PDB file of N, CA and C in Angstrom:
ATOM      1  N   UNK A 456      82.143-104.375  13.119  1.00 55.00           N
ATOM      2  CA  UNK A 456      80.725-104.509  13.475  1.00 55.00           C
ATOM      3  C   UNK A 456      80.446-103.760  14.768  1.00 55.00           C
ATOM      4  N   UNK A 457      81.397-103.785  15.701  1.00 56.00           N
ATOM      5  CA  UNK A 457      81.203-103.120  16.996  1.00 56.00           C
ATOM      6  C   UNK A 457      80.916-101.641  16.841  1.00 56.00           C
ATOM      7  N   UNK A 458      81.621-100.984  15.919  1.00 67.00           N
ATOM      8  CA  UNK A 458      81.404 -99.543  15.727  1.00 67.00           C
ATOM      9  C   UNK A 458      79.965 -99.268  15.296  1.00 67.00           C
ATOM     10  N   UNK A 459      79.445-100.098  14.400  1.00 65.00           N
ATOM     11  CA  UNK A 459      78.071 -99.910  13.928  1.00 65.00           C
ATOM     12  C   UNK A 459      77.080 -99.999  15.076  1.00 65.00           C
ATOM     13  N   UNK A 460      77.296-100.952  15.973  1.00 75.00           N
ATOM     14  CA  UNK A 460      76.400-101.125  17.121  1.00 75.00           C
ATOM     15  C   UNK A 460      76.457 -99.892  18.013  1.00 75.00           C
ATOM     16  N   UNK A 461      77.648 -99.357  18.221  1.00 75.00           N
ATOM     17  CA  UNK A 461      77.789 -98.182  19.090  1.00 75.00           C
ATOM     18  C   UNK A 461      76.979 -97.013  18.542  1.00 75.00           C
ATOM     19  N   UNK A 462      76.968 -96.854  17.232  1.00 76.00           N
ATOM     20  CA  UNK A 462      76.214 -95.747  16.634  1.00 76.00           C
ATOM     21  C   UNK A 462      74.714 -95.980  16.778  1.00 76.00           C
ATOM     22  N   UNK A 463      74.295 -97.235  16.759  1.00 82.00           N
ATOM     23  CA  UNK A 463      72.862 -97.547  16.861  1.00 82.00           C
ATOM     24  C   UNK A 463      72.373 -97.466  18.304  1.00 82.00           C
ATOM     25  N   UNK A 464      73.230 -97.764  19.257  1.00 84.00           N
ATOM     26  CA  UNK A 464      72.823 -97.748  20.667  1.00 84.00           C
ATOM     27  C   UNK A 464      72.193 -96.420  21.082  1.00 84.00           C
ATOM     28  N   UNK A 465      72.825 -95.300  20.823  1.00 82.00           N
ATOM     29  CA  UNK A 465      72.232 -94.009  21.237  1.00 82.00           C
ATOM     30  C   UNK A 465      70.848 -93.789  20.635  1.00 82.00           C
ATOM     31  N   UNK A 466      70.705 -94.107  19.351  1.00 86.00           N
ATOM     32  CA  UNK A 466      69.407 -93.906  18.695  1.00 86.00           C
ATOM     33  C   UNK A 466      68.356 -94.833  19.305  1.00 86.00           C
ATOM     34  N   UNK A 467      68.724 -96.093  19.517  1.00 88.00           N
ATOM     35  CA  UNK A 467      67.772 -97.040  20.102  1.00 88.00           C
ATOM     36  C   UNK A 467      67.389 -96.603  21.512  1.00 88.00           C
ATOM     37  N   UNK A 468      68.376 -96.137  22.271  1.00 88.00           N
ATOM     38  CA  UNK A 468      68.106 -95.700  23.645  1.00 88.00           C
ATOM     39  C   UNK A 468      67.124 -94.534  23.653  1.00 88.00           C
ATOM     40  N   UNK A 469      67.349 -93.569  22.766  1.00 90.00           N
ATOM     41  CA  UNK A 469      66.460 -92.399  22.686  1.00 90.00           C
ATOM     42  C   UNK A 469      65.061 -92.835  22.258  1.00 90.00           C
ATOM     43  N   UNK A 470      64.983 -93.739  21.286  1.00 89.00           N
ATOM     44  CA  UNK A 470      63.674 -94.207  20.820  1.00 89.00           C
ATOM     45  C   UNK A 470      62.931 -94.916  21.949  1.00 89.00           C
ATOM     46  N   UNK A 471      63.645 -95.753  22.693  1.00 90.00           N
ATOM     47  CA  UNK A 471      63.008 -96.461  23.806  1.00 90.00           C
ATOM     48  C   UNK A 471      62.485 -95.470  24.836  1.00 90.00           C
ATOM     49  N   UNK A 472      63.270 -94.455  25.160  1.00 88.00           N
ATOM     50  CA  UNK A 472      62.828 -93.446  26.129  1.00 88.00           C
ATOM     51  C   UNK A 472      61.599 -92.720  25.604  1.00 88.00           C
ATOM     52  N   UNK A 473      61.644 -92.348  24.340  1.00 85.00           N
ATOM     53  CA  UNK A 473      60.511 -91.619  23.752  1.00 85.00           C
ATOM     54  C   UNK A 473      59.240 -92.468  23.817  1.00 85.00           C
ATOM     55  N   UNK A 474      59.366 -93.741  23.441  1.00 86.00           N
ATOM     56  CA  UNK A 474      58.202 -94.632  23.467  1.00 86.00           C
ATOM     57  C   UNK A 474      57.746 -94.872  24.906  1.00 86.00           C
ATOM     58  N   UNK A 475      58.699 -95.007  25.804  1.00 78.00           N
ATOM     59  CA  UNK A 475      58.362 -95.261  27.210  1.00 78.00           C
ATOM     60  C   UNK A 475      57.600 -94.079  27.799  1.00 78.00           C
ATOM     61  N   UNK A 476      58.008 -92.869  27.451  1.00 80.00           N
ATOM     62  CA  UNK A 476      57.338 -91.678  27.984  1.00 80.00           C
ATOM     63  C   UNK A 476      55.900 -91.607  27.476  1.00 80.00           C
ATOM     64  N   UNK A 477      55.673 -91.996  26.240  1.00 72.00           N
ATOM     65  CA  UNK A 477      54.319 -91.945  25.678  1.00 72.00           C
ATOM     66  C   UNK A 477      53.493 -93.156  26.118  1.00 72.00           C
ATOM     67  N   UNK A 478      54.130 -94.263  26.400  1.00 68.00           N
ATOM     68  CA  UNK A 478      53.408 -95.479  26.792  1.00 68.00           C
ATOM     69  C   UNK A 478      52.735 -95.352  28.166  1.00 68.00           C
ATOM     70  N   UNK A 479      53.406 -94.822  29.177  1.00 56.00           N
ATOM     71  CA  UNK A 479      52.807 -94.748  30.521  1.00 56.00           C
ATOM     72  C   UNK A 479      51.514 -93.940  30.560  1.00 56.00           C
ATOM     73  N   UNK A 480      51.294 -93.048  29.632  1.00 54.00           N
ATOM     74  CA  UNK A 480      50.080 -92.214  29.645  1.00 54.00           C
ATOM     75  C   UNK A 480      48.818 -93.072  29.545  1.00 54.00           C
ATOM     76  N   UNK A 481      48.691 -93.953  28.531  1.00 53.00           N
ATOM     77  CA  UNK A 481      47.475 -94.761  28.400  1.00 53.00           C
ATOM     78  C   UNK A 481      47.400 -95.878  29.441  1.00 53.00           C
ATOM     79  N   UNK A 482      48.520 -96.317  29.969  1.00 49.00           N
ATOM     80  CA  UNK A 482      48.525 -97.412  30.943  1.00 49.00           C
ATOM     81  C   UNK A 482      47.739 -97.060  32.212  1.00 49.00           C
ATOM     82  N   UNK A 483      47.998 -95.921  32.852  1.00 50.00           N
ATOM     83  CA  UNK A 483      47.292 -95.578  34.089  1.00 50.00           C
ATOM     84  C   UNK A 483      45.803 -95.344  33.873  1.00 50.00           C
ATOM     85  N   UNK A 484      45.377 -95.044  32.661  1.00 51.00           N
ATOM     86  CA  UNK A 484      43.961 -94.769  32.389  1.00 51.00           C
ATOM     87  C   UNK A 484      43.085 -95.986  32.701  1.00 51.00           C
ATOM     88  N   UNK A 485      43.397 -97.184  32.186  1.00 51.00           N
ATOM     89  CA  UNK A 485      42.553 -98.357  32.450  1.00 51.00           C
ATOM     90  C   UNK A 485      42.619 -98.817  33.902  1.00 51.00           C
ATOM     91  N   UNK A 486      43.686 -98.531  34.600  1.00 50.00           N
ATOM     92  CA  UNK A 486      43.822 -98.971  35.994  1.00 50.00           C
ATOM     93  C   UNK A 486      42.731 -98.372  36.883  1.00 50.00           C
ATOM     94  N   UNK A 487      42.510 -97.051  36.864  1.00 49.00           N
ATOM     95  CA  UNK A 487      41.496 -96.436  37.727  1.00 49.00           C
ATOM     96  C   UNK A 487      40.074 -96.762  37.284  1.00 49.00           C
ATOM     97  N   UNK A 488      39.889 -97.321  36.095  1.00 50.00           N
ATOM     98  CA  UNK A 488      38.546 -97.626  35.591  1.00 50.00           C
ATOM     99  C   UNK A 488      37.784 -98.547  36.544  1.00 50.00           C
ATOM    100  N   UNK A 489      38.345 -99.678  36.991  1.00 50.00           N
ATOM    101  CA  UNK A 489      37.619-100.581  37.899  1.00 50.00           C
ATOM    102  C   UNK A 489      37.396 -99.961  39.275  1.00 50.00           C
ATOM    103  N   UNK A 490      38.231 -99.042  39.681  1.00 49.00           N
ATOM    104  CA  UNK A 490      38.100 -98.434  41.011  1.00 49.00           C
ATOM    105  C   UNK A 490      36.841 -97.575  41.133  1.00 49.00           C
ATOM    106  N   UNK A 491      36.487 -96.758  40.140  1.00 49.00           N
ATOM    107  CA  UNK A 491      35.330 -95.864  40.257  1.00 49.00           C
ATOM    108  C   UNK A 491      34.024 -96.616  40.495  1.00 49.00           C
ATOM    109  N   UNK A 492      33.926 -97.877  40.133  1.00 50.00           N
ATOM    110  CA  UNK A 492      32.687 -98.633  40.336  1.00 50.00           C
ATOM    111  C   UNK A 492      32.341 -98.728  41.822  1.00 50.00           C
ATOM    112  N   UNK A 493      33.232 -99.229  42.679  1.00 49.00           N
ATOM    113  CA  UNK A 493      32.929 -99.346  44.113  1.00 49.00           C
ATOM    114  C   UNK A 493      32.960 -97.997  44.831  1.00 49.00           C
ATOM    115  N   UNK A 494      33.895 -97.136  44.447  1.00 48.00           N
ATOM    116  CA  UNK A 494      34.004 -95.837  45.124  1.00 48.00           C
ATOM    117  C   UNK A 494      34.509 -94.786  44.137  1.00 48.00           C
ATOM    118  N   UNK A 495      33.648 -93.892  43.655  1.00 47.00           N
ATOM    119  CA  UNK A 495      34.045 -92.865  42.692  1.00 47.00           C
ATOM    120  C   UNK A 495      34.977 -91.820  43.297  1.00 47.00           C
ATOM    121  N   UNK A 496      35.049 -91.713  44.596  1.00 49.00           N
ATOM    122  CA  UNK A 496      35.897 -90.713  45.255  1.00 49.00           C
ATOM    123  C   UNK A 496      37.390 -91.018  45.026  1.00 49.00           C
ATOM    124  N   UNK A 497      37.850 -92.252  45.255  1.00 46.00           N
ATOM    125  CA  UNK A 497      39.276 -92.569  45.099  1.00 46.00           C
ATOM    126  C   UNK A 497      39.748 -92.491  43.649  1.00 46.00           C
ATOM    127  N   UNK A 498      38.850 -92.508  42.710  1.00 47.00           N
ATOM    128  CA  UNK A 498      39.233 -92.474  41.293  1.00 47.00           C
ATOM    129  C   UNK A 498      40.060 -91.221  40.970  1.00 47.00           C
ATOM    130  N   UNK A 499      39.620 -90.015  41.339  1.00 45.00           N
ATOM    131  CA  UNK A 499      40.387 -88.804  41.026  1.00 45.00           C
ATOM    132  C   UNK A 499      41.722 -88.746  41.765  1.00 45.00           C
ATOM    133  N   UNK A 500      41.848 -89.430  42.867  1.00 46.00           N
ATOM    134  CA  UNK A 500      43.092 -89.397  43.647  1.00 46.00           C
ATOM    135  C   UNK A 500      44.251 -90.028  42.864  1.00 46.00           C
ATOM    136  N   UNK A 501      44.102 -91.249  42.315  1.00 44.00           N
ATOM    137  CA  UNK A 501      45.210 -91.889  41.593  1.00 44.00           C
ATOM    138  C   UNK A 501      45.593 -91.151  40.317  1.00 44.00           C
ATOM    139  N   UNK A 502      44.700 -90.397  39.751  1.00 45.00           N
ATOM    140  CA  UNK A 502      44.989 -89.690  38.500  1.00 45.00           C
ATOM    141  C   UNK A 502      46.152 -88.701  38.670  1.00 45.00           C
ATOM    142  N   UNK A 503      46.142 -87.840  39.693  1.00 43.00           N
ATOM    143  CA  UNK A 503      47.225 -86.866  39.866  1.00 43.00           C
ATOM    144  C   UNK A 503      48.561 -87.520  40.217  1.00 43.00           C
ATOM    145  N   UNK A 504      48.535 -88.707  40.780  1.00 45.00           N
ATOM    146  CA  UNK A 504      49.775 -89.380  41.181  1.00 45.00           C
ATOM    147  C   UNK A 504      50.662 -89.682  39.965  1.00 45.00           C
ATOM    148  N   UNK A 505      50.148 -90.354  38.917  1.00 44.00           N
ATOM    149  CA  UNK A 505      50.982 -90.680  37.757  1.00 44.00           C
ATOM    150  C   UNK A 505      51.403 -89.455  36.960  1.00 44.00           C
ATOM    151  N   UNK A 506      50.675 -88.370  37.082  1.00 44.00           N
ATOM    152  CA  UNK A 506      50.990 -87.162  36.311  1.00 44.00           C
ATOM    153  C   UNK A 506      52.389 -86.617  36.658  1.00 44.00           C
ATOM    154  N   UNK A 507      52.726 -86.452  37.936  1.00 43.00           N
ATOM    155  CA  UNK A 507      54.037 -85.900  38.303  1.00 43.00           C
ATOM    156  C   UNK A 507      55.198 -86.823  37.930  1.00 43.00           C
ATOM    157  N   UNK A 508      54.956 -88.108  37.861  1.00 45.00           N
ATOM    158  CA  UNK A 508      56.028 -89.054  37.540  1.00 45.00           C
ATOM    159  C   UNK A 508      56.578 -88.816  36.130  1.00 45.00           C
ATOM    160  N   UNK A 509      55.735 -88.791  35.092  1.00 44.00           N
ATOM    161  CA  UNK A 509      56.241 -88.591  33.732  1.00 44.00           C
ATOM    162  C   UNK A 509      56.824 -87.202  33.508  1.00 44.00           C
ATOM    163  N   UNK A 510      56.443 -86.238  34.322  1.00 44.00           N
ATOM    164  CA  UNK A 510      56.935 -84.870  34.143  1.00 44.00           C
ATOM    165  C   UNK A 510      58.465 -84.803  34.295  1.00 44.00           C
ATOM    166  N   UNK A 511      59.042 -85.341  35.373  1.00 43.00           N
ATOM    167  CA  UNK A 511      60.495 -85.277  35.565  1.00 43.00           C
ATOM    168  C   UNK A 511      61.256 -86.174  34.589  1.00 43.00           C
ATOM    169  N   UNK A 512      60.615 -87.182  34.052  1.00 45.00           N
ATOM    170  CA  UNK A 512      61.284 -88.105  33.133  1.00 45.00           C
ATOM    171  C   UNK A 512      61.790 -87.396  31.874  1.00 45.00           C
ATOM    172  N   UNK A 513      60.983 -86.550  31.220  1.00 44.00           N
ATOM    173  CA  UNK A 513      61.433 -85.892  29.994  1.00 44.00           C
ATOM    174  C   UNK A 513      62.682 -85.033  30.195  1.00 44.00           C
ATOM    175  N   UNK A 514      62.920 -84.563  31.401  1.00 44.00           N
ATOM    176  CA  UNK A 514      64.087 -83.714  31.659  1.00 44.00           C
ATOM    177  C   UNK A 514      65.393 -84.477  31.383  1.00 44.00           C
ATOM    178  N   UNK A 515      65.575 -85.694  31.931  1.00 44.00           N
ATOM    179  CA  UNK A 515      66.823 -86.437  31.711  1.00 44.00           C
ATOM    180  C   UNK A 515      66.989 -86.910  30.271  1.00 44.00           C
ATOM    181  N   UNK A 516      65.915 -86.990  29.528  1.00 46.00           N
ATOM    182  CA  UNK A 516      65.997 -87.481  28.146  1.00 46.00           C
ATOM    183  C   UNK A 516      66.972 -86.644  27.313  1.00 46.00           C
ATOM    184  N   UNK A 517      66.870 -85.304  27.317  1.00 44.00           N
ATOM    185  CA  UNK A 517      67.785 -84.490  26.508  1.00 44.00           C
ATOM    186  C   UNK A 517      69.234 -84.581  26.977  1.00 44.00           C
ATOM    187  N   UNK A 518      69.456 -84.900  28.224  1.00 44.00           N
ATOM    188  CA  UNK A 518      70.820 -84.979  28.750  1.00 44.00           C
ATOM    189  C   UNK A 518      71.607 -86.114  28.085  1.00 44.00           C
ATOM    190  N   UNK A 519      71.075 -87.358  28.041  1.00 45.00           N
ATOM    191  CA  UNK A 519      71.825 -88.467  27.437  1.00 45.00           C
ATOM    192  C   UNK A 519      72.042 -88.285  25.938  1.00 45.00           C
ATOM    193  N   UNK A 520      71.207 -87.516  25.290  1.00 45.00           N
ATOM    194  CA  UNK A 520      71.339 -87.339  23.839  1.00 45.00           C
ATOM    195  C   UNK A 520      72.695 -86.730  23.473  1.00 45.00           C
ATOM    196  N   UNK A 521      73.110 -85.614  24.107  1.00 43.00           N
ATOM    197  CA  UNK A 521      74.398 -85.002  23.759  1.00 43.00           C
ATOM    198  C   UNK A 521      75.588 -85.864  24.165  1.00 43.00           C
ATOM    199  N   UNK A 522      75.426 -86.713  25.159  1.00 46.00           N
ATOM    200  CA  UNK A 522      76.537 -87.543  25.625  1.00 46.00           C
ATOM    201  C   UNK A 522      77.004 -88.508  24.530  1.00 46.00           C
ATOM    202  N   UNK A 523      76.093 -89.289  23.911  1.00 46.00           N
ATOM    203  CA  UNK A 523      76.521 -90.245  22.884  1.00 46.00           C
ATOM    204  C   UNK A 523      77.066 -89.572  21.631  1.00 46.00           C
ATOM    205  N   UNK A 524      76.739 -88.317  21.418  1.00 47.00           N
ATOM    206  CA  UNK A 524      77.187 -87.619  20.211  1.00 47.00           C
ATOM    207  C   UNK A 524      78.719 -87.565  20.125  1.00 47.00           C
ATOM    208  N   UNK A 525      79.417 -87.169  21.201  1.00 44.00           N
ATOM    209  CA  UNK A 525      80.879 -87.079  21.142  1.00 44.00           C
ATOM    210  C   UNK A 525      81.551 -88.432  20.948  1.00 44.00           C
ATOM    211  N   UNK A 526      80.916 -89.505  21.369  1.00 45.00           N
ATOM    212  CA  UNK A 526      81.510 -90.835  21.235  1.00 45.00           C
ATOM    213  C   UNK A 526      81.767 -91.174  19.766  1.00 45.00           C
ATOM    214  N   UNK A 527      80.753 -91.068  18.898  1.00 45.00           N
ATOM    215  CA  UNK A 527      80.972 -91.424  17.487  1.00 45.00           C
ATOM    216  C   UNK A 527      82.008 -90.529  16.805  1.00 45.00           C
ATOM    217  N   UNK A 528      82.101 -89.272  17.214  1.00 44.00           N
ATOM    218  CA  UNK A 528      83.060 -88.358  16.591  1.00 44.00           C
ATOM    219  C   UNK A 528      84.489 -88.768  16.958  1.00 44.00           C
ATOM    220  N   UNK A 529      84.681 -89.290  18.155  1.00 44.00           N
ATOM    221  CA  UNK A 529      86.013 -89.685  18.599  1.00 44.00           C
ATOM    222  C   UNK A 529      86.472 -90.943  17.854  1.00 44.00           C
ATOM    223  N   UNK A 530      85.553 -91.840  17.540  1.00 45.00           N
ATOM    224  CA  UNK A 530      85.898 -93.091  16.863  1.00 45.00           C
ATOM    225  C   UNK A 530      86.547 -92.830  15.499  1.00 45.00           C
ATOM    226  N   UNK A 531      85.948 -92.007  14.640  1.00 46.00           N
ATOM    227  CA  UNK A 531      86.536 -91.786  13.313  1.00 46.00           C
ATOM    228  C   UNK A 531      87.870 -91.035  13.366  1.00 46.00           C
ATOM    229  N   UNK A 532      88.163 -90.339  14.447  1.00 48.00           N
ATOM    230  CA  UNK A 532      89.402 -89.572  14.551  1.00 48.00           C
ATOM    231  C   UNK A 532      90.633 -90.488  14.495  1.00 48.00           C
ATOM    232  N   UNK A 533      90.685 -91.551  15.312  1.00 48.00           N
ATOM    233  CA  UNK A 533      91.874 -92.417  15.304  1.00 48.00           C
ATOM    234  C   UNK A 533      92.044 -93.181  13.992  1.00 48.00           C
ATOM    235  N   UNK A 534      90.981 -93.382  13.261  1.00 52.00           N
ATOM    236  CA  UNK A 534      91.059 -94.147  12.012  1.00 52.00           C
ATOM    237  C   UNK A 534      92.044 -93.509  11.034  1.00 52.00           C
ATOM    238  N   UNK A 535      91.928 -92.201  10.747  1.00 51.00           N
ATOM    239  CA  UNK A 535      92.850 -91.577   9.776  1.00 51.00           C
ATOM    240  C   UNK A 535      94.307 -91.646  10.235  1.00 51.00           C
ATOM    241  N   UNK A 536      94.557 -91.612  11.527  1.00 52.00           N
ATOM    242  CA  UNK A 536      95.935 -91.670  12.024  1.00 52.00           C
ATOM    243  C   UNK A 536      96.578 -92.998  11.630  1.00 52.00           C
ATOM    244  N   UNK A 537      95.839 -94.086  11.754  1.00 52.00           N
ATOM    245  CA  UNK A 537      96.380 -95.402  11.425  1.00 52.00           C
ATOM    246  C   UNK A 537      96.734 -95.463   9.937  1.00 52.00           C
ATOM    247  N   UNK A 538      95.902 -94.872   9.114  1.00 51.00           N
ATOM    248  CA  UNK A 538      96.170 -94.877   7.678  1.00 51.00           C
ATOM    249  C   UNK A 538      97.452 -94.095   7.371  1.00 51.00           C
ATOM    250  N   UNK A 539      97.698 -93.009   8.115  1.00 53.00           N
ATOM    251  CA  UNK A 539      98.901 -92.208   7.893  1.00 53.00           C
ATOM    252  C   UNK A 539     100.155 -93.048   8.166  1.00 53.00           C
ATOM    253  N   UNK A 540     100.108 -93.849   9.213  1.00 53.00           N
ATOM    254  CA  UNK A 540     101.263 -94.678   9.561  1.00 53.00           C
ATOM    255  C   UNK A 540     101.532 -95.710   8.463  1.00 53.00           C
ATOM    256  N   UNK A 541     100.468 -96.197   7.876  1.00 54.00           N
ATOM    257  CA  UNK A 541     100.635 -97.203   6.816  1.00 54.00           C
ATOM    258  C   UNK A 541     101.284 -96.542   5.611  1.00 54.00           C
TER     259      UNK A 541
END
């Protein structure tokens, strides 16, 4: 059962990152909505702040993807060796 979980972990991790990157976009939109009522000037200021944050996030996403790939390939390698001994 443990091997199955290991194979699912990388996919789940990537899916969570993908969803997380898309989720923050709509979140900051409603936040500045109440601010423009009292002062429309500060409204444009918070908008550029969240923009740079999600930009660097997508960069690390592709890095973890190749890392989990070699793990599953190594697992099936030792399996055939054990069968040979039997």
